[in-house]
Structures are given as structure tokens and as C-alpha cells.
XYZ file of N, CA, C and O in Angstrom:
668
model
N 135.812 80.924 124.340
C 135.199 80.759 125.219
C 133.651 80.583 125.229
O 133.407 80.593 123.991
N 132.497 79.368 125.964
C 131.481 79.536 125.458
C 131.070 79.502 126.747
O 131.639 79.244 128.609
N 129.561 80.226 126.733
C 128.865 79.907 127.974
C 127.835 79.386 127.753
O 126.914 80.148 126.869
N 127.252 77.794 127.871
C 125.284 77.396 126.896
C 126.338 75.925 128.209
O 126.726 75.949 128.521
N 123.926 75.521 127.972
C 124.240 74.321 128.502
C 124.373 73.365 127.468
O 123.431 72.899 126.379
N 124.755 72.401 127.843
C 124.793 71.342 127.152
C 123.963 70.444 127.645
O 124.362 69.207 128.789
N 122.865 69.662 126.745
C 122.059 68.740 127.467
C 123.036 67.422 127.585
O 122.778 66.816 126.372
N 123.156 66.063 128.283
C 123.576 65.235 128.456
C 121.948 64.380 127.400
O 121.161 64.631 127.679
N 122.678 62.734 127.161
C 121.473 62.230 126.150
C 120.224 61.695 127.500
O 119.122 61.685 126.826
N 120.179 61.773 129.023
C 119.098 61.296 129.223
C 118.707 62.558 129.775
O 117.920 62.811 130.361
N 118.492 63.369 129.505
C 118.392 65.022 129.767
C 116.981 65.537 129.004
O 116.843 66.100 128.309
N 117.668 65.239 127.494
C 117.172 65.293 125.998
C 116.209 63.998 126.102
O 116.537 63.478 124.233
N 115.733 63.427 126.357
C 114.505 61.931 126.775
C 113.516 62.863 125.318
O 113.545 64.587 125.579
N 112.121 62.015 125.233
C 111.424 62.919 124.496
C 111.372 62.604 123.553
O 112.394 61.699 122.362
N 111.286 63.679 122.481
C 111.184 63.801 121.139
C 112.365 64.888 120.355
O 112.675 64.257 119.741
N 113.004 65.250 121.711
C 114.520 65.906 121.663
C 115.199 64.513 121.444
O 116.172 64.353 120.377
N 114.865 64.107 122.545
C 116.071 62.304 122.107
C 115.894 61.969 121.454
O 116.993 61.457 120.357
N 114.543 61.573 120.900
C 114.542 60.984 119.488
C 115.012 60.900 118.646
O 115.547 60.609 117.420
N 114.778 62.348 118.166
C 115.266 63.136 117.193
C 117.151 63.382 116.952
O 117.489 63.557 116.105
N 116.944 63.978 117.878
C 118.926 63.952 118.114
C 119.023 62.088 117.858
O 120.369 61.901 117.097
N 118.762 60.942 118.070
C 118.457 59.764 117.582
C 118.924 59.677 116.448
O 119.626 58.870 115.273
N 117.471 60.287 115.422
C 117.774 59.819 113.864
C 119.183 61.035 113.441
O 119.096 60.697 111.867
N 119.264 61.715 114.205
C 120.690 62.509 113.376
C 121.795 62.218 113.619
O 122.434 62.023 112.366
N 121.696 61.028 114.288
C 122.835 59.985 114.361
C 123.191 58.881 113.379
O 123.832 58.081 113.571
N 121.983 58.754 112.741
C 121.589 57.429 111.234
C 121.855 57.084 110.811
O 122.213 58.330 110.090
N 122.370 56.392 110.181
C 123.280 56.694 108.796
C 122.348 56.925 107.943
O 122.893 57.692 106.195
N 120.988 56.153 108.312
C 119.552 56.299 107.478
C 119.617 58.617 106.954
O 119.270 58.692 106.115
N 119.545 58.640 108.163
C 119.796 60.512 107.977
C 121.076 60.970 107.278
O 121.420 61.657 106.090
N 122.370 59.858 107.077
C 123.015 60.557 106.776
C 123.159 60.195 105.308
O 123.849 61.324 104.182
N 122.409 59.168 104.842
C 122.181 58.918 103.415
C 121.491 60.335 103.096
O 121.719 60.426 101.887
N 120.747 60.857 103.224
C 119.721 61.763 103.308
C 120.050 63.031 102.932
O 120.112 63.744 101.818
N 120.956 63.510 103.625
C 122.199 64.929 103.861
C 123.538 64.427 102.840
O 123.220 65.521 101.551
N 123.380 63.196 102.547
C 124.110 62.810 101.511
C 123.284 63.438 99.589
O 123.976 64.294 99.083
N 122.252 62.363 99.992
C 121.174 62.926 98.191
C 120.664 64.418 98.757
O 120.644 65.061 97.198
N 120.741 65.105 100.098
C 120.647 66.972 99.872
C 121.718 67.672 99.261
O 121.841 68.559 98.576
N 122.909 66.974 99.772
C 123.988 68.032 99.811
C 124.862 67.518 98.609
O 125.709 68.745 97.991
N 124.574 66.114 98.173
C 126.250 65.814 97.441
C 127.461 65.478 98.232
O 128.686 65.025 96.867
N 127.455 65.238 99.239
C 128.727 65.700 100.189
C 128.530 63.626 100.451
O 127.943 63.198 100.664
N 129.750 63.065 100.491
C 129.758 61.909 101.348
C 129.665 61.797 102.607
O 130.537 61.625 103.597
N 128.365 61.448 102.965
C 128.442 61.364 104.201
C 127.970 60.009 104.910
O 128.036 59.992 105.711
N 127.907 59.440 104.758
C 127.794 57.450 104.214
C 127.961 56.975 103.102
O 128.395 56.940 102.472
N 128.506 55.566 104.213
C 128.854 55.193 103.236
C 127.806 53.652 102.407
O 128.229 52.988 101.315
N 126.886 54.475 102.805
C 125.723 53.359 102.455
C 125.353 54.475 101.273
O 124.525 53.766 101.030
N 125.371 55.188 101.341
C 125.320 56.348 99.199
C 126.128 55.306 98.338
O 127.510 56.062 98.511
N 125.365 55.370 97.860
C 126.072 55.776 95.996
C 125.306 56.494 95.010
O 124.586 57.075 95.043
N 126.656 57.609 95.341
C 126.682 58.506 93.709
C 126.898 57.783 92.723
O 128.327 57.831 91.979
N 125.857 57.603 91.542
C 126.286 57.276 90.068
C 127.031 58.016 89.669
O 127.616 57.634 88.617
N 127.432 59.361 89.657
C 128.651 59.919 88.861
C 129.555 59.815 89.318
O 130.662 60.731 89.351
N 129.599 59.630 90.798
C 131.163 59.681 90.796
C 131.260 58.401 92.294
O 131.009 58.048 93.180
N 131.878 57.525 90.888
C 132.120 55.232 91.967
C 133.087 55.943 92.475
O 133.265 54.799 93.737
N 133.977 57.215 92.955
C 134.539 56.714 94.084
C 134.578 57.655 95.101
O 135.458 58.455 96.456
N 133.848 57.967 95.024
C 132.502 59.070 95.597
C 133.299 58.667 97.763
O 133.415 59.280 97.876
N 132.881 57.518 98.003
C 133.856 56.936 99.339
C 134.993 56.863 99.769
O 135.866 56.249 100.561
N 135.997 57.290 98.884
C 137.598 57.088 99.269
C 137.784 58.529 99.779
O 138.775 58.763 100.927
N 137.126 59.987 100.185
C 137.382 60.518 100.226
C 136.410 60.447 102.595
O 135.572 59.483 102.297
N 137.989 61.485 102.813
C 137.087 60.840 104.672
C 136.191 61.180 104.778
O 135.289 62.878 103.746
N 134.933 61.210 105.924
C 134.379 61.993 106.284
C 133.859 61.492 107.857
O 134.502 60.091 107.915
N 133.469 62.013 108.120
C 132.870 61.469 109.873
C 132.376 62.172 110.351
O 132.257 64.170 110.450
N 131.350 61.674 111.584
C 130.328 62.762 112.410
C 131.266 63.386 113.313
O 132.370 63.837 114.335
N 131.719 64.747 113.287
C 133.032 65.404 114.719
C 131.845 65.623 115.938
O 132.198 65.597 116.636
N 130.717 65.796 115.626
C 129.852 67.058 116.865
C 128.351 66.317 117.094
O 128.037 66.538 115.749
N 127.479 65.962 117.358
C 126.031 65.607 117.702
C 126.121 65.595 118.740
O 126.409 65.464 120.132
N 125.161 66.639 119.282
C 124.592 66.897 120.463
C 123.309 68.315 120.687
O 122.786 68.487 119.770
N 122.717 68.205 122.048
C 121.957 69.633 121.699
C 122.654 70.353 122.737
O 122.660 70.398 124.459
N 122.488 71.719 122.718
C 122.106 72.967 123.810
C 120.934 73.086 123.978
O 120.126 73.618 123.071
N 121.431 73.876 125.586
C 119.780 75.251 125.744
C 120.701 76.620 125.910
O 121.730 76.213 126.543
N 120.108 77.961 125.940
C 120.287 78.443 125.308
C 119.702 79.833 125.703
O 118.657 79.435 125.733
N 119.924 80.131 126.900
C 119.646 81.336 127.847
C 120.071 82.467 127.765
O 120.797 82.773 127.076
N 118.873 83.996 128.423
C 120.269 85.015 128.785
C 121.567 84.929 129.229
O 121.565 83.967 130.752
N 122.793 85.811 128.931
C 124.080 85.514 129.094
C 124.408 83.991 128.324
O 126.017 84.678 128.401
N 124.462 83.538 127.934
C 124.875 82.237 127.172
C 125.508 83.122 125.503
O 124.644 83.701 124.956
N 126.375 82.228 125.248
C 127.346 82.424 123.857
C 128.593 81.776 123.472
O 128.785 80.964 124.655
N 129.337 82.298 122.590
C 130.215 81.266 122.083
C 131.470 82.291 122.010
O 130.811 83.606 120.901
N 132.877 82.121 121.766
C 133.614 83.015 121.363
C 134.515 82.527 120.158
O 134.502 80.877 120.598
N 134.942 82.860 119.681
C 136.094 82.453 118.860
C 137.890 82.665 119.514
O 138.203 83.613 119.807
N 137.887 81.604 119.389
C 139.825 82.189 119.737
C 140.868 81.813 118.161
O 140.472 81.240 117.043
N 142.394 81.645 118.491
C 142.678 81.433 117.711
C 143.067 80.011 116.894
O 142.577 79.422 116.042
N 142.477 79.577 118.301
C 143.092 77.799 118.030
C 141.369 77.449 117.507
O 141.189 76.260 116.673
N 140.911 77.747 117.315
C 139.047 77.509 117.010
C 139.226 77.354 114.711
O 138.561 76.683 114.659
N 140.401 78.393 114.346
C 140.167 78.449 112.955
C 141.683 77.260 112.748
O 141.410 77.465 111.164
N 142.467 76.729 113.454
C 143.489 76.222 112.962
C 143.055 74.803 112.315
O 142.893 73.722 113.299
N 143.466 74.006 111.761
C 143.162 72.710 111.509
C 141.840 72.266 110.540
O 141.763 71.249 110.638
N 141.015 72.942 111.128
C 139.296 72.513 110.753
C 138.953 72.079 109.388
O 140.007 72.642 108.490
N 138.469 71.081 109.017
C 138.303 70.414 108.347
C 136.585 70.994 107.667
O 136.782 71.506 108.215
N 136.742 70.864 106.225
C 135.346 70.985 105.695
C 133.560 70.586 106.636
O 134.158 69.387 106.788
N 133.370 71.075 106.450
C 132.281 70.659 107.229
C 131.161 70.927 107.300
O 130.734 71.631 106.295
N 130.273 69.816 106.713
C 128.408 69.784 106.799
C 127.552 70.142 108.712
O 128.041 69.479 109.476
N 127.534 71.486 108.674
C 126.567 71.678 109.791
C 124.968 71.450 109.563
O 124.811 71.704 108.535
N 124.875 71.001 110.604
C 123.069 70.539 110.401
C 123.166 71.393 111.828
O 123.027 70.972 113.149
N 121.618 72.076 111.732
C 121.361 72.898 112.510
C 119.589 72.933 112.884
O 118.799 73.177 112.139
N 118.907 72.511 114.208
C 117.697 72.216 114.123
C 117.530 73.563 115.112
O 117.889 73.257 116.713
N 116.830 74.159 115.563
C 116.072 75.244 116.303
C 114.759 74.499 116.559
O 113.531 74.406 115.780
N 115.035 74.642 118.062
C 112.952 74.342 118.283
C 112.871 75.074 120.109
O 113.690 75.271 121.131
N 111.852 74.772 120.769
C 111.471 74.786 122.291
C 111.306 77.897 122.140
O 111.737 77.086 122.785
N 111.604 77.367 120.640
C 111.807 78.829 120.941
C 110.576 79.529 121.310
O 109.796 79.090 119.785
N 109.903 81.154 122.053
C 108.969 81.116 121.438
C 108.261 82.129 120.258
O 109.675 82.941 119.338
N 106.864 81.867 120.004
C 106.472 83.010 118.936
C 106.713 84.487 117.981
O 107.478 84.312 117.258
N 107.851 85.192 119.168
C 107.796 86.497 118.808
C 109.149 86.783 118.945
O 109.436 87.711 119.344
N 110.599 85.470 119.058
C 111.523 85.536 118.806
C 112.490 86.645 117.989
O 111.763 87.071 116.548
N 112.608 87.913 118.455
C 113.022 89.059 117.568
C 115.177 88.924 117.684
O 116.023 88.185 118.456
N 115.530 89.446 116.005
C 116.610 88.594 116.363
C 117.594 89.872 117.133
O 119.129 89.174 117.168
N 117.274 90.521 117.903
C 117.707 91.783 118.568
C 117.679 91.206 120.054
O 118.810 91.902 120.838
N 117.122 89.974 120.730
C 117.548 89.670 121.279
C 118.669 89.250 121.509
O 119.221 88.451 122.514
N 119.351 88.441 120.024
C 120.799 87.541 119.870
C 120.425 85.727 120.664
O 119.653 85.453 119.244
N 121.387 85.335 120.029
C 121.470 83.570 120.261
C 121.161 83.052 119.006
O 121.456 81.923 117.904
N 121.848 84.180 118.051
C 121.718 84.301 116.200
C 123.079 83.190 116.357
O 124.223 83.413 116.448
N 123.555 82.105 115.158
C 124.118 81.801 114.838
C 125.437 82.266 113.438
O 124.614 82.661 112.764
N 126.135 82.982 113.300
C 127.327 83.841 112.860
C 128.262 82.964 111.746
O 129.537 82.692 112.869
N 128.369 82.997 110.580
C 129.727 82.396 109.984
C 130.117 83.670 109.561
O 130.061 84.264 108.999
N 132.005 83.155 109.808
C 132.598 84.409 109.234
C 133.723 83.365 108.734
O 134.195 82.656 108.898
N 134.813 84.356 108.184
C 135.832 84.047 107.045
C 136.804 84.062 108.051
O 136.980 84.834 108.818
N 138.216 83.776 107.728
C 139.373 83.816 108.375
C 139.474 85.105 108.017
O 139.806 85.471 106.330
N 140.157 85.948 109.328
C 140.127 87.214 108.578
C 139.239 88.461 108.561
O 139.393 89.217 107.955
N 138.270 87.898 108.122
C 137.000 88.443 107.875
C 136.399 89.534 109.077
O 136.285 88.292 110.692
N 136.161 90.929 108.929
C 134.862 91.607 110.389
C 133.450 91.250 109.670
O 132.599 91.339 111.017
N 132.865 90.789 109.277
C 131.649 90.913 108.883
C 131.204 89.547 108.217
O 131.863 88.624 108.065
N 130.004 89.322 108.635
C 129.206 88.030 108.664
C 129.688 87.310 107.307
O 128.803 88.100 106.407
N 129.425 86.191 106.738
C 129.299 85.505 105.852
C 127.934 85.104 105.950
O 127.222 85.153 104.752
N 127.380 84.384 107.007
C 126.011 84.071 107.013
C 125.546 84.707 108.274
O 126.438 84.201 108.966
N 124.327 84.527 108.857
C 123.696 85.155 109.630
C 122.714 83.508 109.875
O 122.124 84.182 109.019
N 122.557 82.952 111.045
C 121.035 82.434 110.846
C 120.769 81.960 112.018
O 120.491 82.272 113.337
N 119.516 82.749 112.498
C 118.514 83.257 113.272
C 118.018 81.848 113.523
O 117.422 81.327 113.219
N 117.803 81.833 115.582
C 117.151 81.333 115.239
C 115.518 81.182 114.843
O 114.630 82.309 115.310
N 114.619 79.874 114.058
C 113.516 80.188 114.050
C 112.275 78.870 114.639
O 113.602 77.153 114.318
N 111.731 78.501 115.416
C 111.451 77.670 115.920
C 110.685 76.352 115.390
O 110.370 76.879 113.814
N 111.828 75.376 115.183
C 111.591 73.756 113.605
C 111.370 74.150 112.547
O 110.555 74.095 111.763
N 113.496 74.756 112.888
C 113.469 74.869 111.047
C 115.269 74.362 111.527
O 116.319 74.548 112.571
N 115.351 73.593 109.793
C 116.246 73.336 110.195
C 117.242 73.560 109.089
O 116.452 74.136 107.732
N 118.876 73.953 109.150
C 119.520 74.594 108.255
C 120.471 73.613 108.035
O 120.946 73.181 109.323
N 120.793 73.623 106.377
C 122.300 72.405 106.602
C 123.329 74.008 105.793
O 123.132 74.793 105.363
N 124.341 73.846 106.696
C 125.290 74.472 106.021
C 126.763 74.167 105.749
O 127.183 73.674 107.145
N 127.389 74.286 104.641
C 128.355 74.096 104.323
C 130.514 74.930 104.136
O 130.364 76.167 104.022
N 130.882 74.400 104.953
C 131.618 75.813 105.769
C 132.611 75.144 105.519
O 133.218 74.076 105.984
N 133.606 75.936 104.573
C 135.070 75.455 104.467
C 135.999 75.821 105.459
O 135.722 76.301 106.875
N 137.203 75.060 105.554
C 137.744 75.313 106.598
C 138.708 76.534 107.177
O 138.202 76.013 108.556
N 138.098 77.628 106.231
C 138.872 78.824 107.152
C 137.350 79.526 107.480
O 136.984 80.583 107.396
N 135.990 79.152 107.600
C 135.063 79.384 107.829
C 134.182 79.438 108.938
O 133.888 77.879 109.135
N 134.331 80.082 109.816
C 133.880 79.409 111.701
C 132.653 79.962 111.890
O 132.431 81.158 112.040
N 132.014 79.347 113.224
C 130.763 79.421 113.883
C 131.074 80.160 115.018
O 131.545 79.510 115.666
N 129.892 81.284 115.683
C 129.857 81.232 117.037
C 128.135 81.955 116.641
O 127.698 81.972 115.814
N 128.300 82.135 118.708
C 126.361 82.317 118.507
C 126.652 83.894 119.765
O 127.895 83.354 120.304
N 126.038 84.071 119.190
C 125.816 85.655 119.564
C 125.378 85.641 120.912
O 124.474 85.241 120.643
N 126.376 86.464 121.194
C 125.209 86.860 122.523
C 123.689 86.660 123.203
O 123.394 87.447 122.202
N 123.335 85.692 123.990
C 122.223 85.454 123.922
C 121.762 86.940 125.040
O 122.463 86.935 126.779
N 121.122 88.263 124.973
C 120.863 89.336 126.439
C 119.917 89.143 126.579
O 118.812 88.823 126.269
N 119.602 90.203 127.005
C 118.122 90.463 128.602
C 116.408 89.905 128.102
O 115.723 89.510 129.051
N 116.968 90.087 126.495
C 115.330 90.613 125.936
C 114.984 89.073 125.686
O 113.583 89.723 125.274
N 115.865 88.631 125.783
C 114.831 86.843 125.163
C 113.827 86.589 125.998
O 114.021 86.859 127.998
N 113.067 85.900 125.940
C 111.822 86.004 126.612
C 111.764 84.407 127.374
O 111.328 83.651 128.438
N 112.263 82.839 126.353
C 112.479 82.399 126.989
C 113.653 81.361 126.253
O 113.811 81.725 125.630
N 114.392 79.891 127.631
C 115.499 79.730 126.325
C 114.937 78.687 125.999
O 113.531 78.432 125.109
N 115.872 78.509 124.180
C 115.396 77.666 124.193
C 116.380 77.000 123.667
O 117.482 76.171 123.534
N 115.823 75.293 122.798
C 117.087 74.550 122.681
C 117.521 74.496 120.951
O 116.942 74.392 119.848
N 119.105 73.133 120.940
C 119.579 73.385 119.412
C 119.687 72.239 119.512
O 120.849 72.436 120.589
N 119.178 71.299 118.582
C 120.106 70.407 118.070
C 121.612 70.517 116.819
O 120.795 71.486 115.815
N 122.403 70.145 117.121
C 123.556 70.211 116.211
C 124.118 68.668 115.042
O 124.063 68.488 116.641
N 124.099 68.920 114.699
C 124.887 67.279 114.438
C 125.922 68.143 113.000
O 125.793 68.639 112.078
N 127.352 67.350 113.433
C 128.515 68.125 112.155
C 129.360 67.200 112.068
O 129.884 66.374 112.512
N 129.483 67.715 110.242
C 130.017 65.909 110.313
C 131.956 66.992 109.070
O 131.541 67.896 108.202
N 132.433 65.864 109.461
C 133.093 66.630 108.397
C 133.801 65.655 106.818
O 133.115 64.697 107.021
N 134.023 66.219 106.571
C 133.450 66.027 105.056
C 134.651 66.703 103.515
O 135.627 68.093 104.716
N 134.168 66.046 102.018
C 135.337 66.759 100.940
C 134.290 67.369 100.592
O 133.158 66.891 100.543
N 134.228 69.190 99.889
C 133.919 69.210 99.487
C 133.450 69.570 98.223
O 132.636 69.730 96.659
N 134.949 68.077 96.704
C 134.804 68.469 95.559
C 134.177 69.566 94.461
O 133.323 69.501 93.715
N 134.799 71.137 95.374
C 134.262 71.673 94.584
C 132.511 72.841 94.853
O 132.291 73.047 94.031
N 132.567 71.403 95.283
C 130.816 71.908 95.143
C 130.454 73.072 96.482
O 130.891 72.838 97.594
N 129.399 73.487 96.730
C 128.674 74.785 97.397
C 127.786 74.951 97.441
O 126.823 75.271 97.009
């Protein structure tokens, strides 16, 4: 279950639309490959691993969501079945300066069968976060409560990939 607004391409025009277009480019995938060592683009050449691109990769999700009071995402049993290793790219924007984690809206990663989070990413304005998650590590967004002073935007790009033992 989830409750949030997904902005369509025409709604995310201007700077956000241009940024979303950038996230979808091969040049950005090459940059992510350089940062992470993961096979995210056919244009990336890894001199240490000539068979680099024999491994599968592909964009699973790329979009902009708007988060406001009462919005959330929940996990279900279907969320943890058969997911590949993923590199998640999160970019928070349009967030008020006094944001407090007590307002909710943070992204939490948990492992299968765990109750405590492995990682929590609170929204911070103009912040790009890269998270590599194994197939048994999944994310959800904490309920955004009534303390939130202003809605915010989250740009997401998730890419399926192989880890090669790196983390």
C-alpha cells in the first residue's frame, strides 16, 4: 500500500523536468558507474573487468513524487519476492529549511525478517543519495505526519544491477 502523488512528465517541467531527463541519460549512468563500480551503462568501460557488461542491468524506475501530510508507503510480502540487487538514486528538493525527522517522510531500508532499519535517509534539500540494496533489502517511506510544514519533491532512479561482491 502507498499514498503519494506521482508527477507525470508534463507536471514536472522546468528545472525538475530537466533534472529528471538528466537522470535518464546514458551519461548519468556512466557517472554512476564511475562512482559505484556497478555496470549501469554500455558506454562505461572497466579496465579491471573486461566482461563487465556481460551482467544484466536496466532502469527499473525513474520519476518524481510529491510528499505531503498523510502520505506513506508500506511493505507487503510481494515487495520482497524476487527483487534484483538495485542501485537507488534519491534526490530531495523543495524542502523547507527547518525540516525535522519527527515530521516523517524519511526513507528507511530494512532487511528481510528484520525490524530495525539498516539505513534511514531523512529528506535534506538539494541532496543526492546513492544506496546499493541487495535483493533482500527493501525500502519504504515513513508516514508523513501533520507536523510537516511544506510538501516536498523526491526524484528517484532505481537501476537493477549485479553487485560483484562490492558494497
